[in-house]
Coordinates of C-alpha atoms in Angstrom, one line a residue:
Chain I
M2 CA 0.0 0.0 0.0
Y3 CA 1.2 3.5 -0.9
K4 CA 0.6 6.5 1.4
Y5 CA -0.4 9.9 0.0
V6 CA -0.7 13.1 2.0
Y7 CA -3.7 15.2 0.8
I8 CA -3.8 19.0 1.6
D9 CA -7.0 20.9 1.2
D10 CA -8.6 23.8 3.1
T11 CA -12.1 22.4 2.7
Q12 CA -13.3 18.9 3.8
D13 CA -16.8 18.9 2.4
Q14 CA -18.7 16.1 0.6
I15 CA -16.6 16.5 -2.6
E16 CA -13.3 16.1 -0.7
I17 CA -14.6 13.3 1.5
G18 CA -15.9 11.6 -1.7
T19 CA -12.5 12.0 -3.3
I20 CA -10.6 10.5 -0.3
N21 CA -13.0 7.6 -0.1
G22 CA -12.7 7.0 -3.8
I23 CA -8.9 6.9 -3.6
K24 CA -9.0 4.5 -0.7
Q25 CA -11.2 2.0 -2.5
G26 CA -9.5 -1.3 -3.0
G27 CA -7.0 -0.6 -0.3
K28 CA -4.1 0.2 -2.5
I29 CA -3.7 3.8 -1.4
D30 CA -4.0 5.3 2.1
V31 CA -4.6 9.0 2.5
T32 CA -3.5 11.3 5.3
F33 CA -5.6 14.5 5.1
I34 CA -4.2 17.8 6.4
K35 CA -5.4 21.3 6.3
P36 CA -3.2 24.3 5.5
G37 CA -1.8 26.4 8.4
L38 CA 1.0 28.7 9.2
W39 CA 3.6 28.2 6.4
E40 CA 6.7 27.3 8.5
Q41 CA 4.7 24.8 10.6
K42 CA 3.1 23.2 7.6
I43 CA 6.4 22.7 5.8
T44 CA 7.9 21.2 8.9
E45 CA 4.9 18.9 9.3
L46 CA 5.0 17.9 5.6
T47 CA 8.8 17.2 5.8
E48 CA 8.0 14.8 8.7
L49 CA 5.0 13.2 7.1
L50 CA 6.7 12.6 3.8
K51 CA 9.4 10.5 5.5
T52 CA 6.7 7.8 5.7
S53 CA 4.6 8.7 2.7
Q54 CA 5.2 8.2 -1.0
G55 CA 3.3 11.1 -2.5
L56 CA 1.3 14.3 -2.2
I57 CA -2.1 15.5 -3.5
V58 CA -2.7 19.2 -3.1
D59 CA -5.5 21.5 -3.9
L60 CA -4.5 24.7 -5.8
R61 CA -6.7 27.1 -3.8
L62 CA -6.0 26.8 -0.1
N63 CA -7.5 30.1 1.1
D64 CA -11.2 29.7 0.6
L65 CA -11.7 28.8 4.2
P66 CA -9.7 30.1 7.2
Y67 CA -7.5 27.4 8.9
D68 CA -8.2 28.9 12.3
D69 CA -10.5 31.7 13.5
N70 CA -9.1 34.5 11.4
N71 CA -6.3 33.3 9.3
R72 CA -6.3 32.0 5.8
A73 CA -3.4 30.5 4.0
Q74 CA -1.3 33.1 2.1
Y75 CA 0.0 30.5 -0.3
R76 CA -1.3 28.1 -2.9
G77 CA -0.8 24.4 -3.7
S78 CA 1.8 25.3 -6.3
T79 CA 3.7 27.3 -3.6
I80 CA 4.0 24.1 -1.5
A81 CA 5.0 22.0 -4.5
Q82 CA 7.7 24.6 -5.4
E83 CA 9.1 24.5 -1.8
L84 CA 9.1 20.7 -1.8
R85 CA 10.9 20.5 -5.1
T86 CA 13.5 22.9 -3.7
L87 CA 13.9 20.8 -0.6
V88 CA 14.5 17.8 -2.8
K89 CA 17.2 19.6 -4.7
E90 CA 18.8 20.5 -1.4
K91 CA 18.5 16.8 -0.4
T92 CA 16.4 17.6 2.7
I93 CA 13.7 15.2 1.5
I94 CA 13.5 12.5 -1.1
D95 CA 11.6 13.2 -4.3
I96 CA 7.9 12.2 -4.5
P97 CA 5.0 12.4 -7.0
I98 CA 2.9 15.5 -6.5
F99 CA -0.6 15.8 -8.0
L100 CA -2.6 18.9 -8.3
I101 CA -6.3 18.5 -7.7
S102 CA -8.5 21.5 -8.3
A103 CA -12.0 22.7 -8.8
D104 CA -10.7 25.6 -10.8
E105 CA -11.7 25.0 -14.4
K106 CA -9.3 27.5 -15.9
L107 CA -6.0 26.3 -14.6
D108 CA -4.2 27.7 -17.6
E109 CA -5.1 31.2 -16.4
S110 CA -4.1 30.7 -12.8
L111 CA -0.9 28.7 -13.3
D112 CA 2.0 29.4 -15.7
K113 CA 3.8 26.6 -17.4
T114 CA 6.7 26.5 -14.9
S115 CA 4.2 26.0 -12.1
L116 CA 2.4 23.2 -14.0
D117 CA 5.8 21.5 -14.5
L118 CA 6.0 21.0 -10.8
F119 CA 3.2 18.4 -10.9
D120 CA 3.1 14.9 -12.1
G121 CA -0.6 15.2 -13.0
V122 CA -3.5 17.7 -12.8
I123 CA -6.9 16.3 -11.9
S124 CA -10.2 18.1 -12.0
K125 CA -11.9 17.8 -8.6
N126 CA -15.4 18.3 -10.1
T127 CA -15.2 15.5 -12.7
I128 CA -13.2 12.8 -11.0
G129 CA -15.2 9.6 -10.6
N130 CA -17.8 10.7 -13.2
T131 CA -17.1 12.5 -16.5
G132 CA -13.3 12.8 -15.8
I133 CA -10.8 10.2 -14.7
S134 CA -12.3 7.2 -12.9
F135 CA -11.2 6.4 -9.4
A136 CA -9.9 3.1 -10.6
D137 CA -7.6 4.9 -13.1
F138 CA -6.7 7.6 -10.6
I139 CA -5.6 4.9 -8.1
K140 CA -3.6 3.2 -10.9
M141 CA -2.0 6.5 -11.6
L142 CA -1.1 7.2 -8.0
C143 CA 0.4 3.7 -7.6
A144 CA 2.3 3.8 -10.8
Y145 CA 3.9 7.2 -10.0
A146 CA 4.7 6.2 -6.4
E147 CA 6.3 3.0 -7.6
A148 CA 8.3 4.9 -10.3
Y149 CA 9.7 7.3 -7.8
L150 CA 10.8 4.5 -5.5
F151 CA 12.3 2.5 -8.4
I152 CA 14.3 5.3 -10.0
E153 CA 16.3 5.8 -6.7
G154 CA 18.6 2.9 -7.6
H155 CA 18.0 2.6 -11.3
K156 CA 19.1 5.6 -13.4
D157 CA 19.8 3.7 -16.6
I158 CA 17.3 4.1 -19.4
T159 CA 17.3 0.4 -20.1
Q160 CA 16.4 -0.3 -16.5
L161 CA 13.7 2.3 -16.4
L162 CA 12.1 1.2 -19.6
K163 CA 12.8 -2.5 -19.0
L164 CA 14.7 -3.1 -22.2
D165 CA 17.6 -5.4 -23.0
D166 CA 19.4 -2.7 -25.0
T167 CA 18.8 0.7 -26.5
K168 CA 18.4 -0.6 -30.1
L169 CA 14.8 0.5 -30.3
L170 CA 15.5 4.0 -29.0
D171 CA 16.2 7.2 -31.1
T172 CA 19.7 8.3 -30.2
R173 CA 18.4 11.8 -29.7
F174 CA 16.0 10.5 -27.1
I175 CA 18.9 8.9 -25.3
D176 CA 20.9 12.2 -25.4
E177 CA 18.0 14.1 -23.9
F178 CA 17.5 11.5 -21.3
Q179 CA 21.2 11.7 -20.3
K180 CA 20.6 15.5 -19.8
A181 CA 17.4 15.0 -17.8
V182 CA 19.1 12.4 -15.5
Q183 CA 21.4 15.1 -14.1
Y184 CA 18.4 16.7 -12.5
P185 CA 16.2 15.4 -9.6
N186 CA 14.0 12.4 -10.1
H187 CA 10.8 14.3 -10.8
V188 CA 12.4 15.9 -13.9
V189 CA 13.5 12.4 -15.2
I190 CA 10.1 10.9 -14.6
R191 CA 8.3 13.8 -16.1
F192 CA 10.5 13.6 -19.2
I193 CA 9.9 9.9 -19.7
G194 CA 6.2 10.3 -18.9
K195 CA 5.4 13.4 -20.9
E196 CA 7.9 13.2 -23.8
F197 CA 8.1 9.5 -24.4
I198 CA 5.2 7.4 -22.9
Q199 CA 2.3 9.8 -23.3
K200 CA 3.2 10.7 -26.9
T201 CA 3.1 8.2 -29.8
T202 CA 6.7 7.1 -30.2
V203 CA 8.1 3.6 -30.5
L204 CA 5.5 3.0 -27.8
V205 CA 1.9 3.1 -28.9
S206 CA -1.4 3.2 -27.0
E207 CA -4.1 0.6 -27.4
D208 CA -6.1 2.8 -29.8
I209 CA -3.2 3.2 -32.1
L210 CA -2.2 -0.5 -31.8
A211 CA -5.7 -1.5 -32.9
A212 CA -5.7 1.0 -35.7
R213 CA -2.4 -0.3 -37.0
L214 CA -3.5 -3.9 -36.9
G215 CA -6.8 -2.8 -38.6
I216 CA -8.9 -4.2 -35.8
D217 CA -12.3 -3.0 -34.5
K218 CA -11.7 -2.9 -30.8
S219 CA -15.1 -4.4 -30.1
S220 CA -14.0 -7.6 -31.9
E221 CA -14.7 -10.6 -29.7
D222 CA -11.1 -11.8 -29.8
W223 CA -9.3 -8.5 -29.4
V224 CA -8.4 -9.3 -25.8
L225 CA -7.4 -12.8 -26.7
L226 CA -5.1 -11.5 -29.4
K227 CA -3.5 -9.1 -27.0
E228 CA -3.1 -11.7 -24.3
E229 CA -2.0 -14.6 -26.4
F230 CA 0.1 -13.0 -29.1
L231 CA 1.0 -9.4 -28.2
K232 CA 1.9 -9.8 -24.6
P233 CA 5.7 -10.1 -25.3
F234 CA 5.6 -6.6 -26.8
F235 CA 3.8 -5.0 -23.9
Y236 CA 5.7 -2.2 -22.2
T237 CA 6.6 -3.1 -18.6
G238 CA 8.8 -0.2 -17.6
I239 CA 8.1 2.6 -15.2
L240 CA 4.5 4.0 -15.2
S241 CA 3.3 0.9 -17.2
E242 CA 0.7 0.2 -14.5
F243 CA -1.1 3.3 -15.6
Y244 CA -0.1 3.8 -19.3
E245 CA -0.8 0.7 -21.3
R246 CA 1.6 0.7 -24.2
W247 CA 3.2 -1.7 -26.8
W248 CA 6.6 -1.6 -28.5
W249 CA 5.6 -1.0 -32.1
P250 CA 8.9 -1.9 -33.8
Q251 CA 8.8 -5.3 -32.1
I252 CA 5.3 -5.9 -33.4
E253 CA 6.5 -5.0 -36.9
D254 CA 9.2 -7.6 -36.5
W255 CA 6.7 -10.1 -35.2
W256 CA 4.5 -9.4 -38.3
Y257 CA 7.5 -10.1 -40.5
T258 CA 8.6 -13.3 -38.8
K259 CA 5.2 -14.8 -37.9
I260 CA 2.7 -13.4 -40.3
S261 CA 4.0 -12.2 -43.6
Q262 CA 7.4 -11.6 -45.1
E263 CA 5.9 -10.4 -48.4
T264 CA 3.7 -7.6 -47.1
T265 CA 4.3 -4.5 -45.0
I266 CA 1.5 -3.9 -42.6
R267 CA 1.4 -0.2 -43.4
T268 CA 0.4 -0.7 -47.0
L269 CA -2.4 -3.2 -46.4
S270 CA -6.0 -2.4 -46.0
A271 CA -7.7 -3.2 -42.6
T272 CA -9.4 -6.2 -44.3
E273 CA -6.1 -7.5 -45.6
R274 CA -4.5 -7.1 -42.2
I275 CA -7.3 -9.0 -40.5
E276 CA -7.2 -11.8 -43.0
L277 CA -3.5 -12.3 -42.3
L278 CA -4.0 -12.0 -38.5
K279 CA -6.6 -14.7 -38.7
T280 CA -4.0 -17.1 -39.9
L281 CA -2.5 -17.0 -36.4
K282 CA -5.2 -19.2 -34.9
K283 CA -8.2 -21.0 -36.3
G284 CA -11.5 -19.3 -35.7
L285 CA -10.0 -16.0 -34.5
R286 CA -13.0 -13.6 -34.3
L287 CA -11.6 -10.3 -35.5
K288 CA -13.4 -7.6 -37.4
P289 CA -11.8 -4.9 -39.5
A290 CA -12.2 -1.4 -38.3
S291 CA -14.4 0.7 -40.5
M292 CA -13.7 4.1 -42.2
S293 CA -15.2 7.3 -41.1
E294 CA -17.5 9.1 -43.5
K295 CA -14.9 11.5 -45.0
S296 CA -12.1 9.0 -45.1
K297 CA -10.8 7.4 -48.3
S298 CA -8.3 4.9 -47.1
D299 CA -8.5 2.1 -44.6
K300 CA -4.8 1.6 -44.3
F301 CA -5.1 2.9 -40.8
W302 CA -2.1 4.2 -39.0
T303 CA -3.2 6.6 -36.3
I304 CA -6.4 7.9 -34.7
C305 CA -8.4 11.1 -34.9
K306 CA -7.4 12.9 -31.7
A307 CA -10.9 14.2 -31.1
Q308 CA -13.2 11.3 -32.1
K309 CA -10.7 8.5 -31.4
F310 CA -11.5 6.4 -34.5
P311 CA -8.7 5.0 -36.7
I312 CA -7.6 6.9 -39.7
D313 CA -4.9 6.7 -42.3
T314 CA -2.7 9.8 -42.1
I315 CA -3.8 10.7 -45.6
D316 CA -7.3 11.3 -44.3
G317 CA -6.3 13.7 -41.5
F318 CA -5.1 17.1 -40.7
L319 CA -2.1 17.8 -38.5
I320 CA -3.0 19.6 -35.3
A321 CA -1.4 22.9 -34.6
G322 CA 1.4 23.3 -32.0
Q323 CA 3.6 20.3 -33.0
D324 CA 6.4 22.2 -34.8
N325 CA 8.7 21.7 -31.9
N326 CA 8.0 18.0 -31.3
F327 CA 11.0 16.0 -30.4
P328 CA 12.2 13.9 -33.4
W329 CA 11.2 10.6 -31.8
Q330 CA 7.6 11.8 -31.3
E331 CA 4.9 11.1 -33.9
K332 CA 2.5 13.8 -35.0
E333 CA -1.2 13.9 -33.9
Y334 CA -4.0 14.3 -36.4
V335 CA -7.7 15.0 -36.5
S336 CA -9.8 13.3 -39.2
N337 CA -11.2 15.1 -42.2
D338 CA -14.6 14.7 -40.6
E339 CA -13.5 16.4 -37.3
A340 CA -11.7 19.2 -39.2
L341 CA -14.7 20.0 -41.3
R342 CA -17.2 19.8 -38.4
P343 CA -15.5 19.9 -35.0
Q344 CA -17.2 17.8 -32.4
D345 CA -14.6 18.1 -29.6
N346 CA -12.8 21.4 -29.5
D347 CA -11.2 20.5 -26.1
A348 CA -9.1 17.9 -27.8
W349 CA -7.6 20.3 -30.3
K350 CA -7.7 24.0 -31.1
S351 CA -6.8 24.3 -34.8
V352 CA -5.1 22.6 -37.6
A353 CA -1.4 23.3 -38.2
T354 CA -0.6 26.5 -40.1
I355 CA 0.7 24.6 -43.0
E356 CA -2.6 22.7 -43.3
K357 CA -5.0 25.7 -43.1
N358 CA -5.1 26.3 -46.9
R359 CA -5.7 22.6 -47.6
L360 CA -8.6 22.6 -45.1
Q361 CA -10.1 25.7 -46.7
S362 CA -9.7 24.0 -50.1
M363 CA -11.5 20.9 -48.7
K364 CA -14.3 23.0 -47.4
D365 CA -14.6 24.6 -50.9
F366 CA -14.5 21.2 -52.5
Y367 CA -17.4 20.0 -50.5
G368 CA -19.2 23.3 -51.0
K369 CA -18.8 22.8 -54.8
K370 CA -20.2 19.3 -54.4
E371 CA -23.3 20.6 -52.5
Q372 CA -23.8 23.2 -55.3
R373 CA -23.7 20.5 -58.0
V374 CA -26.1 18.3 -56.1
R375 CA -28.6 21.1 -55.7
R376 CA -28.4 21.8 -59.4
Chain A
M8 CA 40.8 -0.1 -38.5
A9 CA 39.4 0.1 -42.0
K10 CA 36.5 -2.2 -41.1
K11 CA 35.4 0.2 -38.4
N12 CA 35.3 3.1 -40.8
K13 CA 33.2 1.1 -43.2
E14 CA 30.7 0.4 -40.4
L15 CA 30.6 4.1 -39.8
D16 CA 29.7 4.7 -43.5
G17 CA 26.3 3.0 -43.2
K18 CA 25.6 4.7 -39.8
I19 CA 26.3 8.1 -41.4
I20 CA 23.8 7.2 -44.2
G21 CA 21.2 6.6 -41.5
D22 CA 22.1 9.8 -39.6
N23 CA 21.8 11.7 -42.8
L24 CA 18.2 10.5 -43.2
C25 CA 17.5 11.8 -39.7
S26 CA 19.0 15.1 -40.6
L27 CA 17.0 15.3 -43.8
A28 CA 13.9 14.6 -41.8
T29 CA 14.7 17.5 -39.5
I30 CA 15.3 19.8 -42.4
L31 CA 12.0 18.8 -44.1
N32 CA 10.2 19.2 -40.9
D33 CA 11.7 22.7 -40.3
T34 CA 10.8 23.9 -43.8
G35 CA 7.3 22.6 -43.6
L36 CA 7.6 20.8 -46.9
C37 CA 6.6 17.5 -45.4
N38 CA 3.9 17.3 -42.8
D39 CA 5.1 14.3 -40.9
T40 CA 8.7 13.2 -41.3
G41 CA 8.3 10.3 -38.8
P42 CA 8.8 7.5 -41.4
L43 CA 12.1 9.1 -42.5
T44 CA 13.3 9.4 -38.9
H45 CA 12.4 5.8 -38.0
A46 CA 14.2 4.6 -41.2
G47 CA 17.3 6.7 -40.4
N48 CA 17.4 5.3 -36.9
F49 CA 17.0 1.8 -38.1
C50 CA 19.7 2.3 -40.7
S51 CA 22.2 3.8 -38.2
K52 CA 21.7 0.9 -35.8
N53 CA 21.8 -1.9 -38.2
A54 CA 24.4 -0.9 -40.8
T55 CA 27.3 -3.3 -41.1
A56 CA 30.8 -3.0 -42.7
T57 CA 29.4 -4.5 -46.0
D58 CA 25.9 -3.2 -46.3
Y59 CA 23.1 -1.0 -45.0
N60 CA 19.3 -1.1 -45.4
Y61 CA 16.2 0.8 -44.6
K62 CA 12.6 1.1 -45.6
F63 CA 9.7 3.3 -45.0
N64 CA 6.1 3.6 -46.2
Y65 CA 4.1 6.7 -46.9
L66 CA 6.3 9.7 -46.4
E67 CA 3.5 12.2 -47.3
F68 CA 3.7 15.4 -49.2
N69 CA 0.8 17.7 -50.0
I70 CA 1.1 18.8 -53.6
P71 CA -0.1 22.2 -54.7
N72 CA -2.8 22.2 -57.4
Q73 CA -1.6 23.2 -60.8
P74 CA -2.9 23.8 -64.3
G75 CA -3.1 20.8 -66.6
I76 CA -4.4 18.2 -64.2
V77 CA -7.1 15.9 -65.4
P78 CA -9.8 15.9 -64.1
S79 CA -10.0 19.6 -63.6
V80 CA -12.0 19.4 -60.4
C81 CA -9.4 17.8 -58.3
D82 CA -8.6 18.6 -54.7
Q83 CA -6.5 17.2 -51.8
L84 CA -3.6 16.2 -54.0
K85 CA -1.1 14.1 -52.0
L86 CA 2.0 12.2 -52.9
R87 CA 3.2 9.4 -50.7
F88 CA 6.8 8.1 -51.0
S89 CA 7.8 4.6 -50.0
I90 CA 11.1 3.0 -50.3
D91 CA 12.8 -0.4 -49.5
L92 CA 16.5 -0.4 -50.1
I93 CA 19.6 -2.5 -49.5
G94 CA 22.8 -0.7 -50.3
I95 CA 26.4 -2.0 -50.4
I96 CA 29.4 -0.4 -48.7
D97 CA 32.2 -0.6 -51.2
N98 CA 35.1 -2.3 -49.5
E99 CA 37.3 -2.9 -52.6
E100 CA 39.6 -0.2 -53.8
D101 CA 39.8 -1.3 -57.4
N102 CA 38.6 0.2 -60.7
T103 CA 35.4 -1.7 -61.0
V104 CA 32.3 0.5 -61.2
K105 CA 30.0 -1.3 -58.8
N106 CA 26.3 -1.4 -58.7
P107 CA 25.6 0.5 -55.5
L108 CA 22.3 -1.2 -54.6
K109 CA 21.4 -4.8 -53.9
A110 CA 17.7 -4.1 -53.9
L111 CA 15.4 -1.2 -54.5
A112 CA 11.7 -0.7 -54.5
F113 CA 10.8 3.0 -54.8
D114 CA 7.2 4.1 -55.1
L115 CA 5.5 7.4 -55.6
E116 CA 1.7 7.3 -55.2
L117 CA -0.4 10.2 -56.1
S118 CA -4.0 10.7 -54.9
G119 CA -6.6 13.3 -55.1
L120 CA -10.3 13.8 -54.7
G121 CA -12.6 14.4 -57.7
L122 CA -16.2 14.7 -58.4
T123 CA -18.2 12.6 -60.9
D124 CA -20.8 14.2 -63.2
Q125 CA -23.4 13.1 -60.6
A126 CA -21.5 15.1 -58.0
E127 CA -20.3 12.0 -56.2
E128 CA -16.9 12.0 -54.6
M129 CA -14.3 10.0 -56.5
S130 CA -10.9 8.9 -55.3
L131 CA -8.2 9.5 -57.8
H132 CA -4.9 7.7 -58.1
S133 CA -1.8 7.3 -60.1
S134 CA 1.7 6.1 -59.4
W135 CA 5.3 6.0 -60.5
H136 CA 7.9 3.5 -59.5
L137 CA 11.7 3.3 -59.8
D138 CA 12.9 -0.2 -59.4
K139 CA 16.0 -2.2 -59.7
H140 CA 15.4 -5.0 -62.1
I141 CA 15.0 -8.3 -60.4
R142 CA 17.1 -10.8 -62.4
G143 CA 16.2 -14.4 -62.6
K144 CA 15.9 -17.5 -64.7
K145 CA 12.8 -16.2 -66.5
D146 CA 14.7 -13.1 -67.6
G147 CA 14.7 -14.4 -71.1
L148 CA 10.9 -14.3 -71.1
T149 CA 10.7 -10.6 -70.1
K150 CA 8.5 -9.1 -72.7
F151 CA 9.6 -5.5 -72.6
S152 CA 12.7 -3.5 -72.1
H153 CA 13.8 -3.6 -68.4
P154 CA 16.7 -1.3 -67.6
E155 CA 18.7 -2.1 -64.4
Y156 CA 17.0 1.0 -62.9
H157 CA 13.8 1.9 -64.4
L158 CA 11.4 4.7 -63.7
A159 CA 7.9 3.9 -64.8
F160 CA 4.4 5.2 -64.6
G161 CA 1.8 2.8 -63.0
G162 CA 3.0 -0.5 -61.7
N163 CA 1.7 -2.6 -58.8
K164 CA 0.6 0.4 -56.8
M165 CA -1.9 1.3 -59.5
E166 CA -2.9 -2.3 -60.2
A167 CA -4.0 -2.5 -56.6
N168 CA -6.7 0.0 -57.6
D169 CA -7.8 -2.1 -60.5
G170 CA -11.2 -1.1 -61.8
M171 CA -10.5 2.5 -60.9
Y172 CA -8.9 3.6 -64.1
G173 CA -11.9 5.9 -64.6
G174 CA -10.6 7.7 -61.5
S175 CA -7.0 7.9 -62.7
L176 CA -5.3 11.1 -61.7
I177 CA -3.3 12.5 -64.5
M178 CA -0.7 15.2 -63.7
P179 CA 1.9 16.8 -65.8
T180 CA 4.6 14.2 -65.7
P181 CA 8.1 14.9 -64.2
R182 CA 10.6 15.7 -66.9
L183 CA 12.7 12.6 -66.8
A184 CA 16.3 13.1 -67.8
Y185 CA 17.1 10.8 -70.7
P186 CA 19.8 10.8 -73.4
P187 CA 19.2 12.5 -76.7
M188 CA 17.7 10.4 -79.5
D189 CA 17.8 10.8 -83.3
A190 CA 15.4 9.1 -85.7
A191 CA 17.1 5.7 -85.4
L192 CA 17.2 5.8 -81.7
G193 CA 13.6 7.0 -81.6
V194 CA 12.5 4.0 -83.6
N195 CA 14.6 1.7 -81.3
F196 CA 12.9 3.2 -78.3
I197 CA 9.4 2.7 -79.7
L198 CA 10.2 -0.9 -80.7
Q199 CA 11.7 -1.9 -77.4
N200 CA 9.0 -0.2 -75.2
Y201 CA 5.8 -0.9 -77.0
F202 CA 6.3 -4.1 -78.9
H203 CA 6.5 -7.6 -77.7
K204 CA 10.1 -8.9 -77.5
D205 CA 9.3 -11.9 -79.8
T206 CA 8.0 -9.5 -82.4
I207 CA 11.1 -7.5 -82.6
A208 CA 13.7 -10.2 -82.0
G209 CA 14.4 -10.4 -85.7
I210 CA 15.2 -6.8 -86.3
L211 CA 17.2 -6.5 -83.1
S212 CA 19.5 -9.2 -84.4
N213 CA 19.8 -7.7 -87.8
P214 CA 23.5 -6.7 -88.3
I215 CA 22.7 -3.5 -90.2
Y216 CA 20.1 -2.4 -87.7
R217 CA 22.6 -2.9 -85.0
R218 CA 25.3 -1.0 -86.7
I219 CA 23.0 2.0 -87.4
I220 CA 21.8 2.0 -83.7
L221 CA 25.3 1.6 -82.3
E222 CA 26.6 4.4 -84.4
S223 CA 23.7 6.7 -83.3
Q224 CA 24.3 5.7 -79.7
E225 CA 27.9 6.5 -79.9
R226 CA 27.1 9.8 -81.5
L227 CA 24.4 10.8 -79.1
F228 CA 24.6 8.7 -75.9
L229 CA 28.4 8.8 -75.4
P230 CA 28.7 12.6 -75.1
Y231 CA 25.7 12.6 -72.8
A232 CA 27.4 9.9 -70.7
K233 CA 30.7 11.9 -70.6
S234 CA 28.9 15.0 -69.5
F235 CA 27.1 13.1 -66.8
Y236 CA 30.3 11.4 -65.6
S237 CA 32.2 14.6 -65.5
N238 CA 29.9 15.9 -62.8
W239 CA 32.2 14.0 -60.4
F240 CA 35.4 13.6 -62.4
N241 CA 36.7 16.6 -64.2
I242 CA 38.8 15.0 -66.9
G243 CA 39.6 18.2 -68.7
L244 CA 36.5 18.2 -70.9
K245 CA 34.9 21.3 -72.3
F246 CA 31.2 21.5 -73.0
D247 CA 29.0 23.2 -75.6
Q248 CA 26.6 25.7 -74.1
F249 CA 23.7 23.9 -72.5
F250 CA 25.5 20.6 -72.4
Q251 CA 27.1 21.0 -68.9
P252 CA 26.2 18.2 -66.5
V253 CA 23.7 20.4 -64.8
D254 CA 22.1 21.1 -68.1
I255 CA 21.5 17.5 -69.0
F256 CA 20.6 16.6 -65.4
P257 CA 19.4 19.6 -63.5
L258 CA 19.0 17.7 -60.3
F259 CA 22.8 17.8 -59.8
I260 CA 23.8 20.1 -57.0
N261 CA 27.2 21.7 -57.2

């Protein structure tokens, strides 16, 4: 069991619900404390963190007074900053810190540097319902606590990612990792989490994996395929308890040695991929994924970031803000359908600058089509 | 010591692909250079003292629309480049001019979106391929001219869209560098490309035909070859205006 300290100025139904939710299943224990006089709280936290593996902190700590007249003059991010400094000074060991907040507009109240202090940001209002489930939040808390403990004696990239060698890794990723590893553990874990695992790299998520295999995830034997055939390629390094990922280059090798030496998976249609996958085992019940309305190719390779269905990159638009991606990170797309009629603008803001004219041209094209139909 | 350097050669080829990906990415000419980066990494890590290899599928470029495209209502023009290559690292320091590749499959696939007369969307396709000729026992049966390296329109990538010829995308074709031809060479080109080998076997073995063609080739192909060659080896040649290497092959970069 991992112990987390939770700091909040309020302890109403929503906070009690959150604590109970986290404690479900007995994997996480929570010590709840309220804010107080700064010096006292830092001393108290330093003591508590000797026997705890992480911290959850609310951003606003001054809604309610902590005694008769006094309200905290600091925020959750101020505490996080102080703790990260104490880590650097080697007063305490590094721990995962999660920000939990009812504030919907975190981008406005926190700058990027402050956000970088946290391992994750969770919405207090949506946890357990429309946001992250408690089961996933528990997995996240456990995975990060475990990663921080593991990294103490394992600073090698092959140890952290559970690899035999670095053959699968981009040399520039290894270089950046070597730079990050000079810093405290939270910088290293953040780098691996944010820049490697959470992005599509040589590691791919389940949605992308299904897309590349051409499989409709509702297929009866999708789970069987993963368990029986794809398990050796499952990522088992740090944070793998929370982020389910597969090593894609190893799956390509497997395709070549076990399925087909004549074909490259990338150039096959979903139906062709499924037909070949079915040769693995008699009676394998797999359905090919289907194309979205405005797609033209079912040689699926990625997913629409907003609507999550599989697309071939030819049927998508690059999302803005990816010009400075690291070279080992793959680009994210929205489908033609989403770009023409956005359904989920939280997932993306606009298409990349170099794609704007093409999107306009596509809108004009479909406009022309409408005109001809009307005539 | 020499062996180690040769191993480095293949690794540098891979590194160059990664650098090229970065440049393409920076210039915005290619939306997603991931395939090139992965191929470069693979090449760098797997190159040996004797050979190197890499492949990628669908490095994608958006093509600007241009006059002369058939059909005229055509949108979302894209070109996807795929390659599968095995190259040799030349270890022998002798005078043999070696074939630099063991295998090559090089495909350019074009696609676009058109409208039928009934205003229905129509996928448009066309493709080019540059392949290294695969030699085998059945070579004698090859029906048409197959140069060692051949650039051709169509091929397997278009056959996969069989039944879609009504939706072919026809663009102004690239201007392929090719040696000059006179009337005799023109006839030879037509015979060898558009007639069955059996049909032309007789004329091709005719001594007079052969002499005429050989003389024409020496007159027209040899200077072309010398100019091409001198791009790397300045052997004291002078050139007529517009017959410099860069004139006959403008893709040369000096």
